[in-house]
């Protein structure tokens, strides 16, 4: 019978377990938040220098890197006493010791068990993965797991053990997110063997509702592994495959998956990939026309071009299910984008739009017409692109006459719609 023990750390860590918090967390002249300096644990380290959020995260870094269990426990106890995010546990950029990771879960469980876990910039080896798997089993109610900017040194077997802990634990996990992770050599993405493990997990995890792969190269082999898992899944409602070199062949593979798998899927993001030309347009037309539950689709920042968008425009005219659509920067001329906006203006069911182009005269006029004619549109996102004072003024004038739009984003900020009526 296997004894469920925790691995211990043999590696050196940047902070000594006897080093005081005073030296780790210098006083800040620009105090952002001082509420964390109250109610220190008796006998604990000196934390009076923690006066802002930057100091708070320095304490988190100390706690997660500490190889001494007692010191790690004291540090995490303090962090949890001053935590604004019940149930959420985040490990910051920097080293993580197994003892520090275990102490975090134990300290969190004394307040509220971990429901959301985010590993940010972690170096994930076998020891850390196994510690994480055991902590999830013993001291969590994990429902969301996020890997962001991590480097995967761990073996596929260690990743499999972690995901099995996540899958078989109650309550069941509903969100798995992989963003901008890297291989040990610095390349973006994950090994093909990792994708085989992920495929098996997705196929078995019948409570999984959301899967995200962002900023990670998906090779043809990885795409096939992912497809094999998606075919068996009956619970996924949202899939995000962004910035992962997802091309026409991978889209065709995804369409074959959706014929039998993921029957509950209603949200799909394929932003910032390499969908291009006539073939992509035909595939997207098929996706919009044939997948019955799809309500939210984002294909922004793909080089579709005029040929591809022609079939997309025809599909939009036949589809009444989409309520949220992103189609910014599709490598279109001003006239081609104006045609697309004209098709969108005729759609009564769309509530949210994400748009963006170079906005020459014809395209801008089509945007204003869309605002004035669209029925039911609640939110319009024009992205980070700077529009200039004259166009912002023109935009606000058109919006003032349009009673259904409640939120507009332009230049990366929300516009104040003075005088715009709110629907009752």
Coordinates of C-alpha atoms in Angstrom, one line a residue:
X1 CA 0.0 0.0 0.0
X2 CA 1.4 3.4 -1.0
X3 CA 2.0 5.8 1.8
X4 CA 0.7 9.2 0.8
X5 CA 3.7 11.3 1.9
X6 CA 5.0 14.6 0.7
X7 CA 8.4 15.0 -1.0
X8 CA 10.9 17.2 0.7
X9 CA 13.1 19.9 -0.9
X10 CA 16.8 19.2 -1.5
X11 CA 17.4 22.3 -3.7
X12 CA 18.7 25.6 -2.4
X13 CA 16.2 28.5 -2.3
X14 CA 16.8 32.2 -2.6
X15 CA 15.6 33.0 1.0
X16 CA 17.0 31.5 4.1
X17 CA 14.5 30.1 6.6
X18 CA 16.1 32.3 9.3
X19 CA 16.0 35.5 7.3
X20 CA 13.6 38.0 8.8
X21 CA 10.7 39.4 6.9
X22 CA 12.0 42.9 7.8
X23 CA 14.9 42.4 5.4
X24 CA 12.7 40.9 2.7
X25 CA 10.0 43.5 2.7
X26 CA 11.4 47.0 2.7
X27 CA 9.2 50.0 3.6
X28 CA 7.5 51.6 0.6
X29 CA 7.1 55.4 0.3
X30 CA 4.1 54.9 -2.0
X31 CA 1.7 53.0 0.2
X32 CA -1.0 51.4 -1.9
X33 CA -2.7 49.5 1.0
X34 CA -1.8 49.5 4.7
X35 CA -4.5 47.2 6.1
X36 CA -2.2 44.2 6.0
X37 CA -0.1 45.5 8.9
X38 CA -2.7 44.6 11.5
X39 CA -3.2 41.5 13.7
X40 CA 0.2 39.8 13.5
X41 CA 0.5 36.2 14.8
X42 CA 2.1 36.1 18.2
X43 CA 5.7 35.0 18.0
X44 CA 5.7 35.4 14.3
X45 CA 8.3 37.3 12.2
X46 CA 8.4 41.1 12.2
X47 CA 6.0 42.2 9.4
X48 CA 5.6 45.9 10.3
X49 CA 7.4 47.0 7.2
X50 CA 4.7 45.6 4.9
X51 CA 2.8 48.7 3.9
X52 CA 1.7 48.1 0.3
X53 CA 0.7 45.4 -2.2
X54 CA 4.3 45.0 -3.4
X55 CA 5.4 44.1 0.1
X56 CA 2.5 41.7 0.4
X57 CA 3.7 39.8 -2.6
X58 CA 7.2 39.8 -1.3
X59 CA 5.9 37.9 1.7
X60 CA 4.1 35.5 -0.6
X61 CA 7.4 34.9 -2.5
X62 CA 9.2 34.3 0.8
X63 CA 6.4 31.9 2.0
X64 CA 6.4 29.8 -1.2
X65 CA 10.2 29.5 -1.4
X66 CA 10.8 28.7 2.2
X67 CA 12.2 25.2 2.7
X68 CA 11.6 25.2 6.5
X69 CA 8.0 23.9 7.1
X70 CA 7.6 25.9 10.4
X71 CA 8.8 29.2 8.8
X72 CA 6.7 28.5 5.7
X73 CA 3.6 27.8 7.9
X74 CA 4.1 31.1 9.8
X75 CA 4.5 33.1 6.6
X76 CA 1.4 31.6 4.9
X77 CA -0.7 32.0 8.1
X78 CA 0.1 35.7 7.9
X79 CA -0.7 35.9 4.2
X80 CA -4.1 34.1 4.7
X81 CA -5.0 36.5 7.6
X82 CA -4.7 39.4 5.1
X83 CA -6.0 37.7 2.0
X84 CA -8.7 39.5 0.0
X85 CA -9.5 36.5 -2.2
X86 CA -11.2 33.7 -0.3
X87 CA -10.7 30.3 -2.0
X88 CA -8.1 31.7 -4.4
X89 CA -4.5 30.7 -4.1
X90 CA -1.8 32.3 -6.3
X91 CA 1.9 31.4 -6.5
X92 CA 3.9 34.4 -7.8
X93 CA 6.9 34.6 -10.1
X94 CA 9.9 33.0 -8.3
X95 CA 11.0 29.8 -6.7
X96 CA 8.6 27.4 -5.1
X97 CA 9.7 24.9 -2.5
X98 CA 7.6 21.7 -1.8
X99 CA 7.4 22.7 1.9
X100 CA 6.2 26.2 1.0
X101 CA 3.6 24.8 -1.4
X102 CA 2.3 22.3 1.1
X103 CA 2.2 24.9 3.9
X104 CA 0.1 27.2 1.6
X105 CA -2.6 24.6 1.2
X106 CA -2.7 23.8 4.9
X107 CA -2.8 27.5 5.9
X108 CA -5.5 28.2 3.3
X109 CA -7.7 25.3 4.4
X110 CA -7.8 26.7 8.0
X111 CA -9.6 29.7 6.5
X112 CA -11.3 28.5 3.4
X113 CA -10.2 25.6 1.3
X114 CA -8.6 26.3 -2.1
X115 CA -11.2 26.4 -5.0
X116 CA -9.0 28.3 -7.5
X117 CA -5.3 27.7 -7.9
X118 CA -3.0 29.8 -10.2
X119 CA 0.6 28.9 -10.8
X120 CA 2.3 32.0 -12.2
X121 CA 5.9 31.6 -13.6
X122 CA 6.6 28.4 -11.7
X123 CA 9.3 25.9 -12.6
X124 CA 7.4 22.6 -12.4
X125 CA 9.4 19.5 -11.7
X126 CA 8.4 16.1 -10.6
X127 CA 8.7 16.8 -6.9
X128 CA 6.6 20.0 -7.1
X129 CA 3.9 18.2 -9.2
X130 CA 3.7 15.3 -6.7
X131 CA 3.5 17.7 -3.8
X132 CA 0.7 19.6 -5.6
X133 CA -1.2 16.4 -6.3
X134 CA -1.2 15.4 -2.7
X135 CA -2.1 18.8 -1.4
X136 CA -5.1 18.9 -3.8
X137 CA -6.3 15.6 -2.5
X138 CA -5.9 16.5 1.2
X139 CA -6.5 20.3 1.5
X140 CA -8.6 21.7 -1.3
X141 CA -12.0 21.9 -2.9
X142 CA -10.3 22.7 -6.2
X143 CA -12.6 23.7 -9.1
X144 CA -10.2 25.9 -11.2
X145 CA -6.6 25.2 -12.1
X146 CA -4.5 27.8 -14.0
X147 CA -0.9 27.4 -15.3
X148 CA 0.5 30.7 -16.6
X149 CA 4.0 31.3 -17.9
X150 CA 5.2 28.1 -16.2
X151 CA 8.2 26.1 -17.3
X152 CA 7.5 22.3 -17.5
X153 CA 10.4 20.2 -16.3
X154 CA 8.1 17.5 -15.0
X155 CA 7.7 14.1 -16.6
X156 CA 4.4 13.2 -18.3
X157 CA 3.8 10.7 -15.5
X158 CA 4.0 13.4 -12.9
X159 CA 1.6 15.6 -14.9
X160 CA -0.7 12.6 -15.2
X161 CA -0.7 12.0 -11.4
X162 CA -1.6 15.7 -10.9
X163 CA -4.5 15.7 -13.4
X164 CA -5.8 12.4 -12.0
X165 CA -5.9 14.0 -8.5
X166 CA -7.8 16.9 -9.9
X167 CA -10.2 14.7 -11.9
X168 CA -11.1 12.3 -9.2
X169 CA -11.3 14.8 -6.4
X170 CA -14.7 16.1 -5.2
X171 CA -15.9 18.6 -6.0
X172 CA -15.0 18.0 -9.7
X173 CA -12.8 20.6 -11.5
X174 CA -14.7 22.7 -14.1
X175 CA -11.9 24.9 -15.5
X176 CA -8.4 24.1 -16.8
X177 CA -6.3 26.9 -18.2
X178 CA -2.8 26.8 -19.9
X179 CA -1.4 30.2 -20.8
X180 CA 2.0 31.0 -22.3
X181 CA 3.8 28.0 -20.8
X182 CA 7.2 26.9 -22.0
X183 CA 9.5 24.0 -22.4
X184 CA 12.8 23.8 -20.5
X185 CA 14.6 25.1 -23.7
X186 CA 12.4 28.2 -23.6
X187 CA 10.2 27.3 -26.6
X188 CA 6.5 28.1 -26.2
X189 CA 4.2 25.1 -25.8
X190 CA 4.3 21.6 -24.3
X191 CA 5.7 18.3 -25.4
X192 CA 3.6 16.0 -27.5
X193 CA 3.7 13.5 -24.5
X194 CA 2.0 16.2 -22.3
X195 CA -0.7 16.6 -24.9
X196 CA -1.4 12.9 -24.8
X197 CA -1.8 13.2 -21.0
X198 CA -4.1 16.2 -21.4
X199 CA -6.1 14.4 -24.1
X200 CA -6.7 11.5 -21.7
X201 CA -7.7 13.9 -18.9
X202 CA -10.2 15.9 -21.2
X203 CA -11.8 12.7 -22.4
X204 CA -12.4 11.4 -18.8
X205 CA -13.2 14.7 -17.1
X206 CA -16.9 14.8 -17.6
X207 CA -17.5 17.8 -15.3
X208 CA -15.0 20.0 -17.2
X209 CA -16.7 23.0 -18.5
X210 CA -13.9 25.3 -19.8
X211 CA -10.5 24.5 -21.4
X212 CA -8.0 27.2 -22.4
X213 CA -4.8 26.9 -24.4
X214 CA -3.4 30.4 -25.0
X215 CA 0.1 31.3 -26.3
X216 CA 1.2 27.7 -26.8
X217 CA 2.3 26.2 -30.1
X218 CA 0.0 23.3 -31.0
X219 CA 1.7 21.0 -33.5
X220 CA -0.3 18.7 -35.9
X221 CA 0.5 15.8 -33.5
X222 CA -0.7 17.8 -30.5
X223 CA -3.8 18.8 -32.4
X224 CA -4.7 15.2 -33.1
X225 CA -4.2 14.3 -29.4
X226 CA -6.4 17.2 -28.4
X227 CA -9.1 16.1 -30.9
X228 CA -9.1 12.5 -29.5
X229 CA -9.8 13.9 -26.0
X230 CA -12.5 16.3 -27.2
X231 CA -14.4 13.6 -29.1
X232 CA -15.0 11.8 -25.8
X233 CA -16.0 14.8 -23.7
X234 CA -19.7 15.5 -23.2
X235 CA -19.4 18.4 -20.7
X236 CA -17.3 21.2 -22.2
X237 CA -19.1 24.5 -22.8
X238 CA -16.2 26.8 -23.6
X239 CA -12.9 26.2 -25.6
X240 CA -10.3 28.8 -26.1
X241 CA -7.5 28.0 -28.6
X242 CA -5.7 31.4 -29.0
X243 CA -2.2 32.3 -30.2
X244 CA -1.3 28.7 -30.8
X245 CA -0.6 28.6 -34.6
X246 CA -4.1 27.0 -35.1
X247 CA -4.5 26.8 -38.9
X248 CA -6.9 25.5 -41.5
X249 CA -6.0 21.8 -41.0
X250 CA -6.5 22.1 -37.3
X251 CA -9.9 23.8 -37.8
X252 CA -11.0 21.0 -40.1
X253 CA -10.0 18.5 -37.4
X254 CA -12.0 20.5 -34.8
X255 CA -15.1 20.5 -37.1
X256 CA -14.9 16.7 -37.3
X257 CA -14.7 16.5 -33.5
X258 CA -17.8 18.7 -33.1
X259 CA -19.9 16.3 -35.1
X260 CA -20.0 13.9 -32.2
X261 CA -18.0 15.5 -29.3
X262 CA -18.6 18.5 -27.0
X263 CA -22.4 18.7 -27.5
X264 CA -22.7 21.4 -24.9
X265 CA -20.2 23.7 -26.5
X266 CA -21.5 27.3 -26.8
X267 CA -18.3 29.4 -26.6
X268 CA -15.3 29.1 -29.0
X269 CA -12.3 31.5 -29.3
X270 CA -9.8 31.1 -32.1
X271 CA -8.2 34.5 -31.8
X272 CA -4.8 35.4 -33.2
X273 CA -4.1 32.2 -35.2
X274 CA -3.3 31.4 -38.8
X275 CA -6.8 30.8 -40.3
X276 CA -6.5 32.1 -43.8
X277 CA -8.1 32.3 -47.3
X278 CA -11.0 30.6 -49.0
X279 CA -10.5 27.3 -47.1
X280 CA -10.8 28.9 -43.7
X281 CA -13.9 30.8 -44.8
X282 CA -15.6 27.7 -46.0
X283 CA -14.8 25.9 -42.7
X284 CA -16.0 28.8 -40.6
X285 CA -19.2 28.9 -42.6
X286 CA -19.7 25.2 -41.9
X287 CA -19.0 25.8 -38.2
X288 CA -21.5 28.6 -37.8
X289 CA -24.2 26.9 -39.9
X290 CA -23.9 23.4 -38.5
X291 CA -23.0 23.6 -34.8
X292 CA -26.4 24.1 -33.2
X293 CA -25.4 25.4 -29.8
X294 CA -22.6 27.9 -30.7
X295 CA -23.5 31.3 -29.2
X296 CA -20.1 33.0 -28.8
X297 CA -17.4 33.0 -31.4
X298 CA -14.2 35.0 -31.7
X299 CA -12.0 34.8 -34.8
X300 CA -10.3 38.1 -34.5
X301 CA -6.7 38.6 -35.7
X302 CA -6.7 35.8 -38.3
X303 CA -5.6 36.6 -41.9
X304 CA -8.9 35.5 -43.5
X305 CA -8.7 38.0 -46.3
X306 CA -11.5 38.9 -48.7
X307 CA -12.1 35.4 -50.1
X308 CA -12.4 33.9 -46.6
X309 CA -14.7 36.6 -45.2
X310 CA -17.1 36.3 -48.2
X311 CA -18.4 32.9 -47.0
X312 CA -18.4 34.1 -43.4
X313 CA -20.7 36.9 -44.3
X314 CA -23.1 34.5 -46.0
X315 CA -23.1 32.3 -42.9
X316 CA -23.9 35.2 -40.6
X317 CA -27.0 36.0 -42.7
X318 CA -28.4 32.5 -42.0
X319 CA -27.5 32.1 -38.3
X320 CA -29.7 33.5 -35.6
X321 CA -27.9 31.9 -32.6
X322 CA -24.8 33.9 -32.3
X323 CA -25.1 36.5 -29.5
X324 CA -21.3 37.4 -29.1
X325 CA -19.0 37.7 -32.1
X326 CA -15.4 38.9 -32.5
X327 CA -14.1 39.7 -36.0
X328 CA -11.4 42.3 -35.5
X329 CA -8.4 42.6 -37.9
X330 CA -9.1 39.9 -40.5
X331 CA -6.7 41.3 -43.1
X332 CA -9.5 43.0 -45.0
X333 CA -9.6 46.1 -47.2
X334 CA -11.8 48.9 -46.0
X335 CA -14.5 48.0 -48.5
X336 CA -14.4 44.3 -47.5
X337 CA -14.8 45.2 -43.8
X338 CA -17.7 47.5 -44.7
X339 CA -19.4 44.6 -46.3
X340 CA -19.0 42.5 -43.2
X341 CA -20.3 45.2 -41.0
X342 CA -23.3 45.6 -43.3
X343 CA -24.1 41.9 -42.7
X344 CA -23.8 42.3 -39.0
X345 CA -26.1 45.4 -39.0
X346 CA -28.9 43.1 -40.3
X347 CA -28.5 40.7 -37.3
X348 CA -31.0 41.4 -34.5
X349 CA -29.7 38.8 -32.1
X350 CA -26.1 39.8 -31.5
X351 CA -25.6 41.4 -28.1
X352 CA -21.8 41.9 -28.1
X353 CA -19.4 42.7 -30.9
X354 CA -15.6 43.0 -31.0
X355 CA -14.5 45.0 -34.1
X356 CA -11.3 46.4 -35.4
X357 CA -9.8 47.5 -38.7
X358 CA -7.8 50.4 -40.2
X359 CA -11.0 52.4 -40.4
X360 CA -10.7 54.3 -43.6
X361 CA -13.7 56.4 -44.7
X362 CA -15.9 53.6 -46.0
X363 CA -15.4 51.2 -43.1
X364 CA -15.9 54.0 -40.6
X365 CA -19.2 55.0 -42.2
X366 CA -20.3 51.3 -42.1
X367 CA -19.5 51.2 -38.4
X368 CA -21.7 54.3 -37.7
X369 CA -24.5 52.8 -39.8
X370 CA -24.2 49.5 -37.8
X371 CA -24.5 51.5 -34.6
X372 CA -27.6 53.3 -35.8
X373 CA -29.3 50.3 -37.3
X374 CA -28.5 47.4 -35.1
X375 CA -31.2 46.1 -32.8
X376 CA -30.4 44.6 -29.5
X377 CA -26.7 45.3 -29.4
X378 CA -25.6 45.9 -25.8
X379 CA -21.8 46.0 -25.9
X380 CA -19.3 47.2 -28.6
X381 CA -15.6 46.7 -28.2
X382 CA -13.3 48.5 -30.7
X383 CA -10.1 47.2 -29.0
X384 CA -6.9 49.0 -28.2
X385 CA -6.7 51.0 -31.4
X386 CA -6.5 54.8 -30.9
X387 CA -9.3 56.5 -32.8
X388 CA -8.5 60.2 -32.4
X389 CA -10.6 62.9 -30.8
X390 CA -12.7 63.6 -34.0
X391 CA -13.8 60.0 -34.4
X392 CA -14.5 59.6 -30.7
X393 CA -16.8 62.6 -30.9
X394 CA -18.5 61.2 -34.0
X395 CA -18.9 57.8 -32.3
X396 CA -20.4 59.4 -29.2
X397 CA -22.9 61.3 -31.3
X398 CA -24.1 58.1 -33.0
X399 CA -24.3 56.3 -29.7
X400 CA -26.3 59.1 -28.1
X401 CA -29.1 58.3 -30.6
X402 CA -28.9 54.5 -30.0
X403 CA -30.8 53.4 -26.9
X404 CA -29.8 49.8 -26.6
X405 CA -25.9 50.0 -26.4
X406 CA -24.8 50.2 -22.7
X407 CA -21.0 49.8 -23.0
X408 CA -18.5 50.8 -25.6
X409 CA -14.7 50.3 -25.4
X410 CA -12.3 52.2 -27.6
X411 CA -8.6 52.8 -27.3
X412 CA -8.5 50.3 -24.5
X413 CA -10.8 52.2 -22.2
X414 CA -14.6 52.3 -21.6
X415 CA -16.2 55.4 -23.1
X416 CA -18.5 57.5 -21.0
X417 CA -21.8 57.6 -22.9
X418 CA -23.3 60.9 -21.7
X419 CA -26.9 61.2 -22.5
X420 CA -27.3 57.6 -23.7
X421 CA -30.5 56.1 -22.4
X422 CA -30.5 52.9 -20.5
X423 CA -33.0 50.3 -21.6
X424 CA -35.6 49.4 -18.9

